[in-house]
PDB file of C-alpha atoms and ligand atoms in Angstrom:
ATOM      1  CA  MET A   1       0.000   0.000   0.000  1.00 94.00           C
ATOM      2  CA  LEU A   2       2.891   2.392   0.790  1.00 98.00           C
ATOM      3  CA  LYS A   3       5.612   0.846  -1.388  1.00 98.00           C
ATOM      4  CA  GLY A   4       7.989   3.536  -2.658  1.00 97.00           C
ATOM      5  CA  LYS A   5       6.818   6.042  -0.038  1.00 98.00           C
ATOM      6  CA  VAL A   6       9.034   7.620   2.605  1.00 99.00           C
ATOM      7  CA  ALA A   7       7.560   8.175   6.063  1.00 99.00           C
ATOM      8  CA  VAL A   8       9.095  10.462   8.690  1.00 99.00           C
ATOM      9  CA  VAL A   9       7.939   9.647  12.219  1.00 99.00           C
ATOM     10  CA  THR A  10       8.947  11.752  15.223  1.00 99.00           C
ATOM     11  CA  GLY A  11       9.202  10.041  18.605  1.00 98.00           C
ATOM     12  CA  GLY A  12       9.419   6.761  16.690  1.00 98.00           C
ATOM     13  CA  SER A  13      11.546   4.765  19.129  1.00 98.00           C
ATOM     14  CA  GLN A  14       8.797   3.580  21.455  1.00 98.00           C
ATOM     15  CA  GLY A  15       5.079   3.563  22.181  1.00 98.00           C
ATOM     16  CA  ILE A  16       2.673   4.825  19.523  1.00 98.00           C
ATOM     17  CA  GLY A  17       5.485   6.164  17.295  1.00 98.00           C
ATOM     18  CA  LEU A  18       7.256   2.804  17.085  1.00 98.00           C
ATOM     19  CA  GLU A  19       4.006   1.003  16.224  1.00 98.00           C
ATOM     20  CA  ILE A  20       3.306   3.590  13.514  1.00 99.00           C
ATOM     21  CA  CYS A  21       6.786   2.988  12.051  1.00 99.00           C
ATOM     22  CA  LYS A  22       6.186  -0.773  12.078  1.00 98.00           C
ATOM     23  CA  LYS A  23       2.724  -0.516  10.520  1.00 98.00           C
ATOM     24  CA  MET A  24       3.979   1.774   7.721  1.00 98.00           C
ATOM     25  CA  ALA A  25       6.988  -0.527   7.154  1.00 98.00           C
ATOM     26  CA  GLU A  26       4.747  -3.624   7.018  1.00 98.00           C
ATOM     27  CA  ASN A  27       2.978  -1.832   4.199  1.00 98.00           C
ATOM     28  CA  GLY A  28       6.186  -1.063   2.314  1.00 98.00           C
ATOM     29  CA  ALA A  29       7.192   2.473   3.397  1.00 98.00           C
ATOM     30  CA  ASP A  30      10.813   3.362   4.077  1.00 99.00           C
ATOM     31  CA  ILE A  31      11.210   5.021   7.461  1.00 99.00           C
ATOM     32  CA  ALA A  32      13.072   8.072   8.787  1.00 99.00           C
ATOM     33  CA  LEU A  33      12.869   7.714  12.553  1.00 99.00           C
ATOM     34  CA  VAL A  34      13.389  11.001  14.403  1.00 98.00           C
ATOM     35  CA  ASP A  35      13.770  10.871  18.176  1.00 98.00           C
ATOM     36  CA  ILE A  36      15.530  12.671  21.009  1.00 98.00           C
ATOM     37  CA  CYS A  37      16.404   9.392  22.735  1.00 98.00           C
ATOM     38  CA  ALA A  38      19.820   7.741  22.995  1.00 98.00           C
ATOM     39  CA  PRO A  39      21.068   6.495  19.598  1.00 97.00           C
ATOM     40  CA  GLU A  40      21.270   2.886  20.887  1.00 98.00           C
ATOM     41  CA  LYS A  41      17.563   2.902  21.727  1.00 98.00           C
ATOM     42  CA  ALA A  42      16.632   4.360  18.338  1.00 98.00           C
ATOM     43  CA  GLN A  43      18.882   1.793  16.643  1.00 98.00           C
ATOM     44  CA  ALA A  44      17.165  -1.073  18.489  1.00 98.00           C
ATOM     45  CA  ALA A  45      13.812   0.249  17.237  1.00 98.00           C
ATOM     46  CA  ALA A  46      15.264   0.656  13.732  1.00 98.00           C
ATOM     47  CA  ASP A  47      16.498  -2.969  13.739  1.00 98.00           C
ATOM     48  CA  THR A  48      12.962  -4.193  14.510  1.00 98.00           C
ATOM     49  CA  ILE A  49      11.543  -2.055  11.703  1.00 98.00           C
ATOM     50  CA  ALA A  50      14.281  -2.997   9.190  1.00 98.00           C
ATOM     51  CA  ALA A  51      13.464  -6.679   9.792  1.00 98.00           C
ATOM     52  CA  LEU A  52      10.226  -5.937   7.913  1.00 98.00           C
ATOM     53  CA  GLY A  53      12.289  -5.471   4.737  1.00 98.00           C
ATOM     54  CA  VAL A  54      12.405  -1.682   4.315  1.00 98.00           C
ATOM     55  CA  THR A  55      15.107   0.990   4.583  1.00 98.00           C
ATOM     56  CA  VAL A  56      15.245   2.677   7.997  1.00 98.00           C
ATOM     57  CA  ARG A  57      17.468   5.531   9.132  1.00 98.00           C
ATOM     58  CA  THR A  58      17.537   7.123  12.556  1.00 98.00           C
ATOM     59  CA  TYR A  59      18.048  10.815  13.333  1.00 98.00           C
ATOM     60  CA  GLN A  60      18.709  12.075  16.842  1.00 98.00           C
ATOM     61  CA  CYS A  61      16.852  15.374  17.106  1.00 98.00           C
ATOM     62  CA  ASN A  62      14.960  17.469  19.641  1.00 99.00           C
ATOM     63  CA  VAL A  63      11.866  18.610  17.732  1.00 99.00           C
ATOM     64  CA  ALA A  64      11.624  21.640  20.020  1.00 99.00           C
ATOM     65  CA  ASP A  65      14.900  22.970  18.567  1.00 99.00           C
ATOM     66  CA  SER A  66      14.068  24.649  15.252  1.00 98.00           C
ATOM     67  CA  ALA A  67      17.675  24.707  14.000  1.00 98.00           C
ATOM     68  CA  ALA A  68      18.133  21.014  14.790  1.00 98.00           C
ATOM     69  CA  VAL A  69      14.852  20.224  13.013  1.00 99.00           C
ATOM     70  CA  ALA A  70      15.995  22.161   9.934  1.00 99.00           C
ATOM     71  CA  ASP A  71      19.306  20.252   9.815  1.00 98.00           C
ATOM     72  CA  THR A  72      17.599  16.900  10.372  1.00 99.00           C
ATOM     73  CA  CYS A  73      14.956  17.460   7.695  1.00 99.00           C
ATOM     74  CA  LYS A  74      17.591  18.570   5.162  1.00 98.00           C
ATOM     75  CA  GLN A  75      19.515  15.383   5.925  1.00 98.00           C
ATOM     76  CA  ILE A  76      16.382  13.247   5.522  1.00 99.00           C
ATOM     77  CA  LEU A  77      15.669  14.826   2.126  1.00 98.00           C
ATOM     78  CA  ALA A  78      19.277  14.188   1.071  1.00 98.00           C
ATOM     79  CA  ASP A  79      19.208  10.575   2.301  1.00 98.00           C
ATOM     80  CA  PHE A  80      15.810   9.563   0.904  1.00 98.00           C
ATOM     81  CA  GLY A  81      15.388  11.988  -2.004  1.00 98.00           C
ATOM     82  CA  GLY A  82      11.976  13.173  -0.764  1.00 98.00           C
ATOM     83  CA  VAL A  83       9.258  12.703   1.809  1.00 98.00           C
ATOM     84  CA  ASP A  84       5.679  11.484   1.352  1.00 98.00           C
ATOM     85  CA  ILE A  85       4.354  11.007   4.889  1.00 99.00           C
ATOM     86  CA  LEU A  86       5.056  13.041   8.022  1.00 99.00           C
ATOM     87  CA  VAL A  87       3.803  11.850  11.393  1.00 99.00           C
ATOM     88  CA  ASN A  88       4.219  14.414  14.180  1.00 99.00           C
ATOM     89  CA  ASN A  89       4.041  12.056  17.132  1.00 98.00           C
ATOM     90  CA  ALA A  90       6.784  13.166  19.580  1.00 98.00           C
ATOM     91  CA  GLY A  91       5.160  14.400  22.764  1.00 98.00           C
ATOM     92  CA  ILE A  92       5.730  14.903  26.473  1.00 98.00           C
ATOM     93  CA  THR A  93       3.673  15.597  29.590  1.00 98.00           C
ATOM     94  CA  ARG A  94       4.497  17.749  32.638  1.00 98.00           C
ATOM     95  CA  ASP A  95       1.201  17.433  34.526  1.00 98.00           C
ATOM     96  CA  ASN A  96       0.211  19.645  37.445  1.00 98.00           C
ATOM     97  CA  LEU A  97      -2.642  21.852  38.561  1.00 98.00           C
ATOM     98  CA  ILE A  98      -2.376  25.363  37.138  1.00 98.00           C
ATOM     99  CA  LEU A  99      -1.726  26.678  40.641  1.00 98.00           C
ATOM    100  CA  LYS A 100       1.405  24.558  40.866  1.00 98.00           C
ATOM    101  CA  MET A 101       2.420  24.456  37.218  1.00 98.00           C
ATOM    102  CA  SER A 102       5.642  26.343  36.499  1.00 98.00           C
ATOM    103  CA  GLU A 103       5.973  28.546  33.457  1.00 98.00           C
ATOM    104  CA  ALA A 104       8.931  26.384  32.425  1.00 98.00           C
ATOM    105  CA  ASP A 105       6.741  23.253  32.417  1.00 98.00           C
ATOM    106  CA  PHE A 106       4.053  25.039  30.438  1.00 99.00           C
ATOM    107  CA  ASP A 107       6.600  26.186  27.853  1.00 99.00           C
ATOM    108  CA  ALA A 108       8.391  22.828  27.637  1.00 99.00           C
ATOM    109  CA  VAL A 109       5.195  21.013  26.673  1.00 99.00           C
ATOM    110  CA  ILE A 110       4.151  23.647  24.134  1.00 99.00           C
ATOM    111  CA  ASP A 111       7.664  23.665  22.665  1.00 99.00           C
ATOM    112  CA  VAL A 112       7.785  19.911  22.040  1.00 99.00           C
ATOM    113  CA  ASN A 113       4.152  19.047  21.319  1.00 99.00           C
ATOM    114  CA  LEU A 114       3.048  22.090  19.319  1.00 99.00           C
ATOM    115  CA  LYS A 115       6.058  24.026  18.092  1.00 99.00           C
ATOM    116  CA  GLY A 116       7.874  20.777  17.261  1.00 99.00           C
ATOM    117  CA  ALA A 117       5.088  19.840  14.845  1.00 99.00           C
ATOM    118  CA  PHE A 118       5.111  23.354  13.353  1.00 99.00           C
ATOM    119  CA  TYR A 119       8.886  23.171  12.769  1.00 99.00           C
ATOM    120  CA  MET A 120       8.601  19.778  11.060  1.00 99.00           C
ATOM    121  CA  ILE A 121       5.711  20.863   8.818  1.00 99.00           C
ATOM    122  CA  LYS A 122       7.589  24.056   7.899  1.00 98.00           C
ATOM    123  CA  GLN A 123      10.580  22.030   6.673  1.00 98.00           C
ATOM    124  CA  PHE A 124       8.583  19.591   4.530  1.00 98.00           C
ATOM    125  CA  TYR A 125       5.972  22.123   3.326  1.00 98.00           C
ATOM    126  CA  ARG A 126       7.773  23.123   0.141  1.00 98.00           C
ATOM    127  CA  PRO A 127       9.031  19.638  -0.851  1.00 98.00           C
ATOM    128  CA  MET A 128       5.514  18.190  -0.464  1.00 98.00           C
ATOM    129  CA  MET A 129       3.949  21.158  -2.255  1.00 98.00           C
ATOM    130  CA  LYS A 130       6.362  20.775  -5.182  1.00 98.00           C
ATOM    131  CA  LYS A 131       5.726  17.032  -5.353  1.00 98.00           C
ATOM    132  CA  LYS A 132       1.974  17.689  -5.228  1.00 98.00           C
ATOM    133  CA  TYR A 133       1.743  14.853  -2.748  1.00 98.00           C
ATOM    134  CA  GLY A 134       1.902  14.523   1.004  1.00 98.00           C
ATOM    135  CA  LYS A 135       0.177  13.012   4.026  1.00 98.00           C
ATOM    136  CA  ILE A 136       0.684  14.888   7.275  1.00 99.00           C
ATOM    137  CA  ILE A 137      -0.622  13.238  10.418  1.00 99.00           C
ATOM    138  CA  ASN A 138      -0.466  15.063  13.738  1.00 99.00           C
ATOM    139  CA  ILE A 139      -1.012  13.256  17.020  1.00 99.00           C
ATOM    140  CA  SER A 140      -3.331  15.303  19.206  1.00 99.00           C
ATOM    141  CA  SER A 141      -5.283  13.930  22.201  1.00 98.00           C
ATOM    142  CA  VAL A 142      -8.787  13.888  23.643  1.00 98.00           C
ATOM    143  CA  SER A 143      -7.241  16.263  26.227  1.00 98.00           C
ATOM    144  CA  GLY A 144      -6.974  18.788  23.412  1.00 98.00           C
ATOM    145  CA  LEU A 145     -10.637  18.376  22.548  1.00 98.00           C
ATOM    146  CA  PHE A 146     -12.158  18.415  26.032  1.00 97.00           C
ATOM    147  CA  GLY A 147      -9.472  19.706  28.417  1.00 98.00           C
ATOM    148  CA  ASN A 148      -8.246  17.799  31.456  1.00 97.00           C
ATOM    149  CA  ALA A 149      -7.609  18.914  35.031  1.00 98.00           C
ATOM    150  CA  GLY A 150      -3.868  18.886  35.688  1.00 98.00           C
ATOM    151  CA  GLN A 151      -3.013  19.148  31.991  1.00 98.00           C
ATOM    152  CA  ALA A 152      -3.408  22.845  31.103  1.00 98.00           C
ATOM    153  CA  ASN A 153      -0.085  22.774  29.253  1.00 98.00           C
ATOM    154  CA  TYR A 154      -0.711  19.449  27.512  1.00 98.00           C
ATOM    155  CA  SER A 155      -4.356  20.228  26.612  1.00 98.00           C
ATOM    156  CA  SER A 156      -3.307  23.608  25.215  1.00 99.00           C
ATOM    157  CA  SER A 157      -0.605  22.001  23.101  1.00 99.00           C
ATOM    158  CA  LYS A 158      -2.970  19.325  21.796  1.00 99.00           C
ATOM    159  CA  ALA A 159      -5.757  21.849  21.082  1.00 99.00           C
ATOM    160  CA  GLY A 160      -3.120  23.923  19.278  1.00 99.00           C
ATOM    161  CA  ILE A 161      -2.259  20.885  17.170  1.00 99.00           C
ATOM    162  CA  ILE A 162      -5.851  20.821  15.957  1.00 99.00           C
ATOM    163  CA  GLY A 163      -5.632  24.475  14.809  1.00 99.00           C
ATOM    164  CA  LEU A 164      -2.283  23.746  13.170  1.00 99.00           C
ATOM    165  CA  THR A 165      -3.798  20.718  11.417  1.00 99.00           C
ATOM    166  CA  LYS A 166      -6.757  22.636  10.007  1.00 99.00           C
ATOM    167  CA  SER A 167      -4.645  25.602   8.872  1.00 99.00           C
ATOM    168  CA  THR A 168      -2.102  23.296   7.213  1.00 99.00           C
ATOM    169  CA  ALA A 169      -4.932  21.380   5.558  1.00 99.00           C
ATOM    170  CA  LYS A 170      -6.433  24.568   4.130  1.00 98.00           C
ATOM    171  CA  GLU A 171      -3.069  25.849   2.868  1.00 98.00           C
ATOM    172  CA  LEU A 172      -2.079  22.618   1.147  1.00 98.00           C
ATOM    173  CA  ALA A 173      -5.308  20.892   0.066  1.00 98.00           C
ATOM    174  CA  ALA A 174      -5.162  22.217  -3.494  1.00 98.00           C
ATOM    175  CA  ARG A 175      -1.561  20.948  -3.748  1.00 98.00           C
ATOM    176  CA  GLY A 176      -2.461  17.318  -3.134  1.00 98.00           C
ATOM    177  CA  VAL A 177      -1.295  17.344   0.494  1.00 98.00           C
ATOM    178  CA  THR A 178      -3.675  16.249   3.260  1.00 99.00           C
ATOM    179  CA  CYS A 179      -3.247  17.017   6.943  1.00 99.00           C
ATOM    180  CA  ASN A 180      -5.268  15.285   9.638  1.00 99.00           C
ATOM    181  CA  ALA A 181      -5.068  14.790  13.391  1.00 99.00           C
ATOM    182  CA  ILE A 182      -5.541  11.712  15.531  1.00 99.00           C
ATOM    183  CA  ALA A 183      -6.915  12.265  19.039  1.00 98.00           C
ATOM    184  CA  PRO A 184      -6.183   9.185  21.160  1.00 98.00           C
ATOM    185  CA  GLY A 185      -7.721   8.530  24.549  1.00 98.00           C
ATOM    186  CA  PHE A 186      -5.801   6.331  27.001  1.00 97.00           C
ATOM    187  CA  ILE A 187      -3.302   4.177  25.135  1.00 98.00           C
ATOM    188  CA  ALA A 188      -1.052   1.633  26.865  1.00 97.00           C
ATOM    189  CA  THR A 189       2.455   3.032  26.314  1.00 96.00           C
ATOM    190  CA  PRO A 190       5.375   4.060  28.556  1.00 94.00           C
ATOM    191  CA  MET A 191       3.680   7.499  28.851  1.00 92.00           C
ATOM    192  CA  THR A 192       0.711   6.000  30.750  1.00 94.00           C
ATOM    193  CA  THR A 193       2.432   3.220  32.753  1.00 93.00           C
ATOM    194  CA  SER A 194       1.650   4.850  36.100  1.00 91.00           C
ATOM    195  CA  PHE A 195      -2.132   4.627  35.687  1.00 88.00           C
ATOM    196  CA  GLN A 196      -2.729   1.632  33.436  1.00 91.00           C
ATOM    197  CA  GLU A 197      -3.979  -0.449  36.405  1.00 91.00           C
ATOM    198  CA  ASN A 198      -6.452   2.215  37.609  1.00 92.00           C
ATOM    199  CA  GLU A 199      -9.773   0.320  37.538  1.00 94.00           C
ATOM    200  CA  ASP A 200     -11.944   3.459  37.934  1.00 93.00           C
ATOM    201  CA  LEU A 201     -10.261   4.925  34.887  1.00 92.00           C
ATOM    202  CA  LYS A 202     -10.905   1.782  32.859  1.00 95.00           C
ATOM    203  CA  LYS A 203     -14.571   1.836  33.938  1.00 94.00           C
ATOM    204  CA  SER A 204     -14.868   5.367  32.515  1.00 94.00           C
ATOM    205  CA  ILE A 205     -14.004   4.001  29.057  1.00 97.00           C
ATOM    206  CA  PRO A 206     -17.016   2.400  27.305  1.00 98.00           C
ATOM    207  CA  CYS A 207     -14.741  -0.255  25.739  1.00 98.00           C
ATOM    208  CA  GLY A 208     -13.472  -1.022  29.273  1.00 96.00           C
ATOM    209  CA  ARG A 209      -9.770  -0.989  28.461  1.00 96.00           C
ATOM    210  CA  PHE A 210      -6.839   1.126  27.362  1.00 97.00           C
ATOM    211  CA  GLY A 211      -6.186   1.235  23.632  1.00 98.00           C
ATOM    212  CA  LYS A 212      -3.207  -0.515  22.096  1.00 98.00           C
ATOM    213  CA  PRO A 213      -0.556   1.510  20.245  1.00 98.00           C
ATOM    214  CA  GLU A 214      -1.086  -0.836  17.263  1.00 98.00           C
ATOM    215  CA  GLU A 215      -4.684   0.372  17.076  1.00 98.00           C
ATOM    216  CA  VAL A 216      -3.548   3.993  16.766  1.00 99.00           C
ATOM    217  CA  ALA A 217      -1.036   2.838  14.144  1.00 99.00           C
ATOM    218  CA  GLY A 218      -3.871   1.277  12.123  1.00 98.00           C
ATOM    219  CA  LEU A 219      -5.621   4.641  11.971  1.00 99.00           C
ATOM    220  CA  ALA A 220      -2.358   6.374  11.025  1.00 99.00           C
ATOM    221  CA  LEU A 221      -1.924   3.851   8.192  1.00 98.00           C
ATOM    222  CA  PHE A 222      -5.396   4.690   6.881  1.00 98.00           C
ATOM    223  CA  LEU A 223      -4.580   8.418   6.963  1.00 98.00           C
ATOM    224  CA  ALA A 224      -1.279   7.752   5.171  1.00 98.00           C
ATOM    225  CA  SER A 225      -2.909   5.639   2.471  1.00 98.00           C
ATOM    226  CA  PRO A 226      -4.776   6.565  -0.730  1.00 97.00           C
ATOM    227  CA  ALA A 227      -7.995   5.376   1.003  1.00 98.00           C
ATOM    228  CA  SER A 228      -8.054   8.744   2.830  1.00 98.00           C
ATOM    229  CA  ASP A 229      -7.228  11.015  -0.130  1.00 98.00           C
ATOM    230  CA  TYR A 230     -10.491  12.990   0.227  1.00 98.00           C
ATOM    231  CA  ILE A 231     -10.155  13.499   3.997  1.00 98.00           C
ATOM    232  CA  THR A 232      -8.299  16.582   5.196  1.00 99.00           C
ATOM    233  CA  GLY A 233      -8.435  18.906   8.216  1.00 99.00           C
ATOM    234  CA  GLU A 234     -10.161  16.156  10.186  1.00 98.00           C
ATOM    235  CA  VAL A 235      -9.646  15.147  13.814  1.00 98.00           C
ATOM    236  CA  ILE A 236     -10.368  11.491  14.465  1.00 98.00           C
ATOM    237  CA  ARG A 237     -10.825  10.249  18.038  1.00 98.00           C
ATOM    238  CA  ILE A 238      -9.557   6.781  18.954  1.00 98.00           C
ATOM    239  CA  ASP A 239     -10.545   6.419  22.582  1.00 98.00           C
ATOM    240  CA  GLY A 240     -12.788   3.397  23.104  1.00 98.00           C
ATOM    241  CA  GLY A 241     -15.777   5.747  23.198  1.00 98.00           C
ATOM    242  CA  MET A 242     -14.477   7.686  26.223  1.00 96.00           C
ATOM    243  CA  ALA A 243     -15.066  11.199  24.891  1.00 92.00           C
ATOM    244  CA  MET A 244     -18.283  10.703  22.890  1.00 92.00           C
TER     245      MET A 244
HETATM  246  P1  NAP B   1       6.001   7.889  24.762  1.00 66.86           P
HETATM  247  O1  NAP B   1       5.864   6.416  24.993  1.00 66.86           O
HETATM  248  O2  NAP B   1       6.426   8.742  25.879  1.00 66.86           O
HETATM  249  O3  NAP B   1       6.951   8.102  23.489  1.00 66.86           O
HETATM  250  C1  NAP B   1       7.248   9.391  23.024  1.00 66.86           C
HETATM  251  C2  NAP B   1       8.505   9.353  22.183  1.00 66.86           C
HETATM  252  O4  NAP B   1       8.793  10.705  21.799  1.00 66.86           O
HETATM  253  C3  NAP B   1       9.711   8.845  22.954  1.00 66.86           C
HETATM  254  O5  NAP B   1      10.520   8.038  22.141  1.00 66.86           O
HETATM  255  C4  NAP B   1      10.426  10.134  23.328  1.00 66.86           C
HETATM  256  O6  NAP B   1      11.821   9.976  23.562  1.00 66.86           O
HETATM  257  C5  NAP B   1      10.156  10.978  22.100  1.00 66.86           C
HETATM  258  N1  NAP B   1      10.349  12.402  22.377  1.00 66.86           N
HETATM  259  C6  NAP B   1      10.025  13.083  23.512  1.00 66.86           C
HETATM  260  N2  NAP B   1      10.397  14.365  23.418  1.00 66.86           N
HETATM  261  C7  NAP B   1      10.956  14.514  22.189  1.00 66.86           C
HETATM  262  C8  NAP B   1      11.553  15.620  21.524  1.00 66.86           C
HETATM  263  N3  NAP B   1      11.645  16.817  22.097  1.00 66.86           N
HETATM  264  N4  NAP B   1      12.046  15.414  20.262  1.00 66.86           N
HETATM  265  C9  NAP B   1      11.980  14.208  19.680  1.00 66.86           C
HETATM  266  N5  NAP B   1      11.439  13.116  20.281  1.00 66.86           N
HETATM  267  C10 NAP B   1      10.937  13.270  21.525  1.00 66.86           C
HETATM  268  O7  NAP B   1       4.599   8.475  24.261  1.00 66.86           O
HETATM  269  P2  NAP B   1       3.330   7.790  23.556  1.00 66.86           P
HETATM  270  O8  NAP B   1       2.373   7.417  24.615  1.00 66.86           O
HETATM  271  O9  NAP B   1       3.776   6.800  22.548  1.00 66.86           O
HETATM  272  O10 NAP B   1       2.713   9.078  22.844  1.00 66.86           O
HETATM  273  C11 NAP B   1       2.980   9.423  21.491  1.00 66.86           C
HETATM  274  C12 NAP B   1       2.116  10.619  21.135  1.00 66.86           C
HETATM  275  O11 NAP B   1       0.739  10.309  21.372  1.00 66.86           O
HETATM  276  C13 NAP B   1       2.414  11.864  21.980  1.00 66.86           C
HETATM  277  O12 NAP B   1       2.288  13.006  21.192  1.00 66.86           O
HETATM  278  C14 NAP B   1       1.330  11.830  23.025  1.00 66.86           C
HETATM  279  O13 NAP B   1       1.048  13.108  23.546  1.00 66.86           O
HETATM  280  C15 NAP B   1       0.172  11.284  22.212  1.00 66.86           C
HETATM  281  N6  NAP B   1      -0.879  10.683  23.025  1.00 66.86           N
HETATM  282  C16 NAP B   1      -0.624   9.611  23.813  1.00 66.86           C
HETATM  283  C17 NAP B   1      -1.653   9.063  24.575  1.00 66.86           C
HETATM  284  C18 NAP B   1      -1.434   7.874  25.464  1.00 66.86           C
HETATM  285  O14 NAP B   1      -2.377   7.515  26.201  1.00 66.86           O
HETATM  286  N7  NAP B   1      -0.296   7.215  25.445  1.00 66.86           N
HETATM  287  C19 NAP B   1      -2.931   9.624  24.523  1.00 66.86           C
HETATM  288  C20 NAP B   1      -3.153  10.724  23.697  1.00 66.86           C
HETATM  289  C21 NAP B   1      -2.121  11.246  22.936  1.00 66.86           C
HETATM  290  P3  NAP B   1      12.337   9.797  25.105  1.00 66.86           P
HETATM  291  O15 NAP B   1      11.618   8.590  25.632  1.00 66.86           O
HETATM  292  O16 NAP B   1      13.810   9.642  24.999  1.00 66.86           O
HETATM  293  O17 NAP B   1      11.912  11.062  25.822  1.00 66.86           O
END
């Protein structure tokens, strides 16, 4: 389905990002894995992905650093000759009530989750526009749709991602580039380890369980595939019914 395509995935070394890389690779896409983590960890992820028979390269980069993003994206374009799919998945949390939340923690979350996605889109905007093809997928959250106590920084960043998605979609739709957002609920990844056993939380989810990162990856695959060519500027929840 994605043979001959190049997919860039930020935060691709673990959790949802790694499953997205694997799902795209299973469907034939070559992968540029961008992550801030230690190179050995990214390489271990890359080895798993490469076993699926595609080309994988890793790039150590902090998406909150615009100069580093520019260098990394230039390198990706040089290495792969172009980019077809961009998944802005890298994200962090620094949860606290507003009363206790420091300005530094507010800024850190906005810088990675929102500005990081902006920097990445900015770098691949022209190449995708020129190619008249591109699939941009931004990972938002139900927190961005409905807010969440203790997550003013995170909810703001994820709501911002939705505005960024719609604006990007409107700017690039006529150029054959789509841009959509995925809004996951609770997904079982290292980010949510501390509350995965919370039974009250599970009861609040109609499906009665946390989602699997592979399930989010399945939705990302759909948004990266020709099956979604007429969908742009959309935000799709994947939350077991939690936020309906
Ligand atoms: P995760 O397990 O914490 O993985 C995030 C990955 O992003 C890690 O590899 C991390 O590297 C990397 N990363 C963090 N900061 C970065 C930066 N500045 N530059 C580049 N890479 C960076 O998270 P996840 O649960 O898979 O979440 C993935 C995305 O889904 C995030 O945007 C998250 O907000 C969103 N989401 C998750 C859930 C959920 O329930 N899990 C729900 C809604 C939305 P290090 O580990 O080295 O920091």
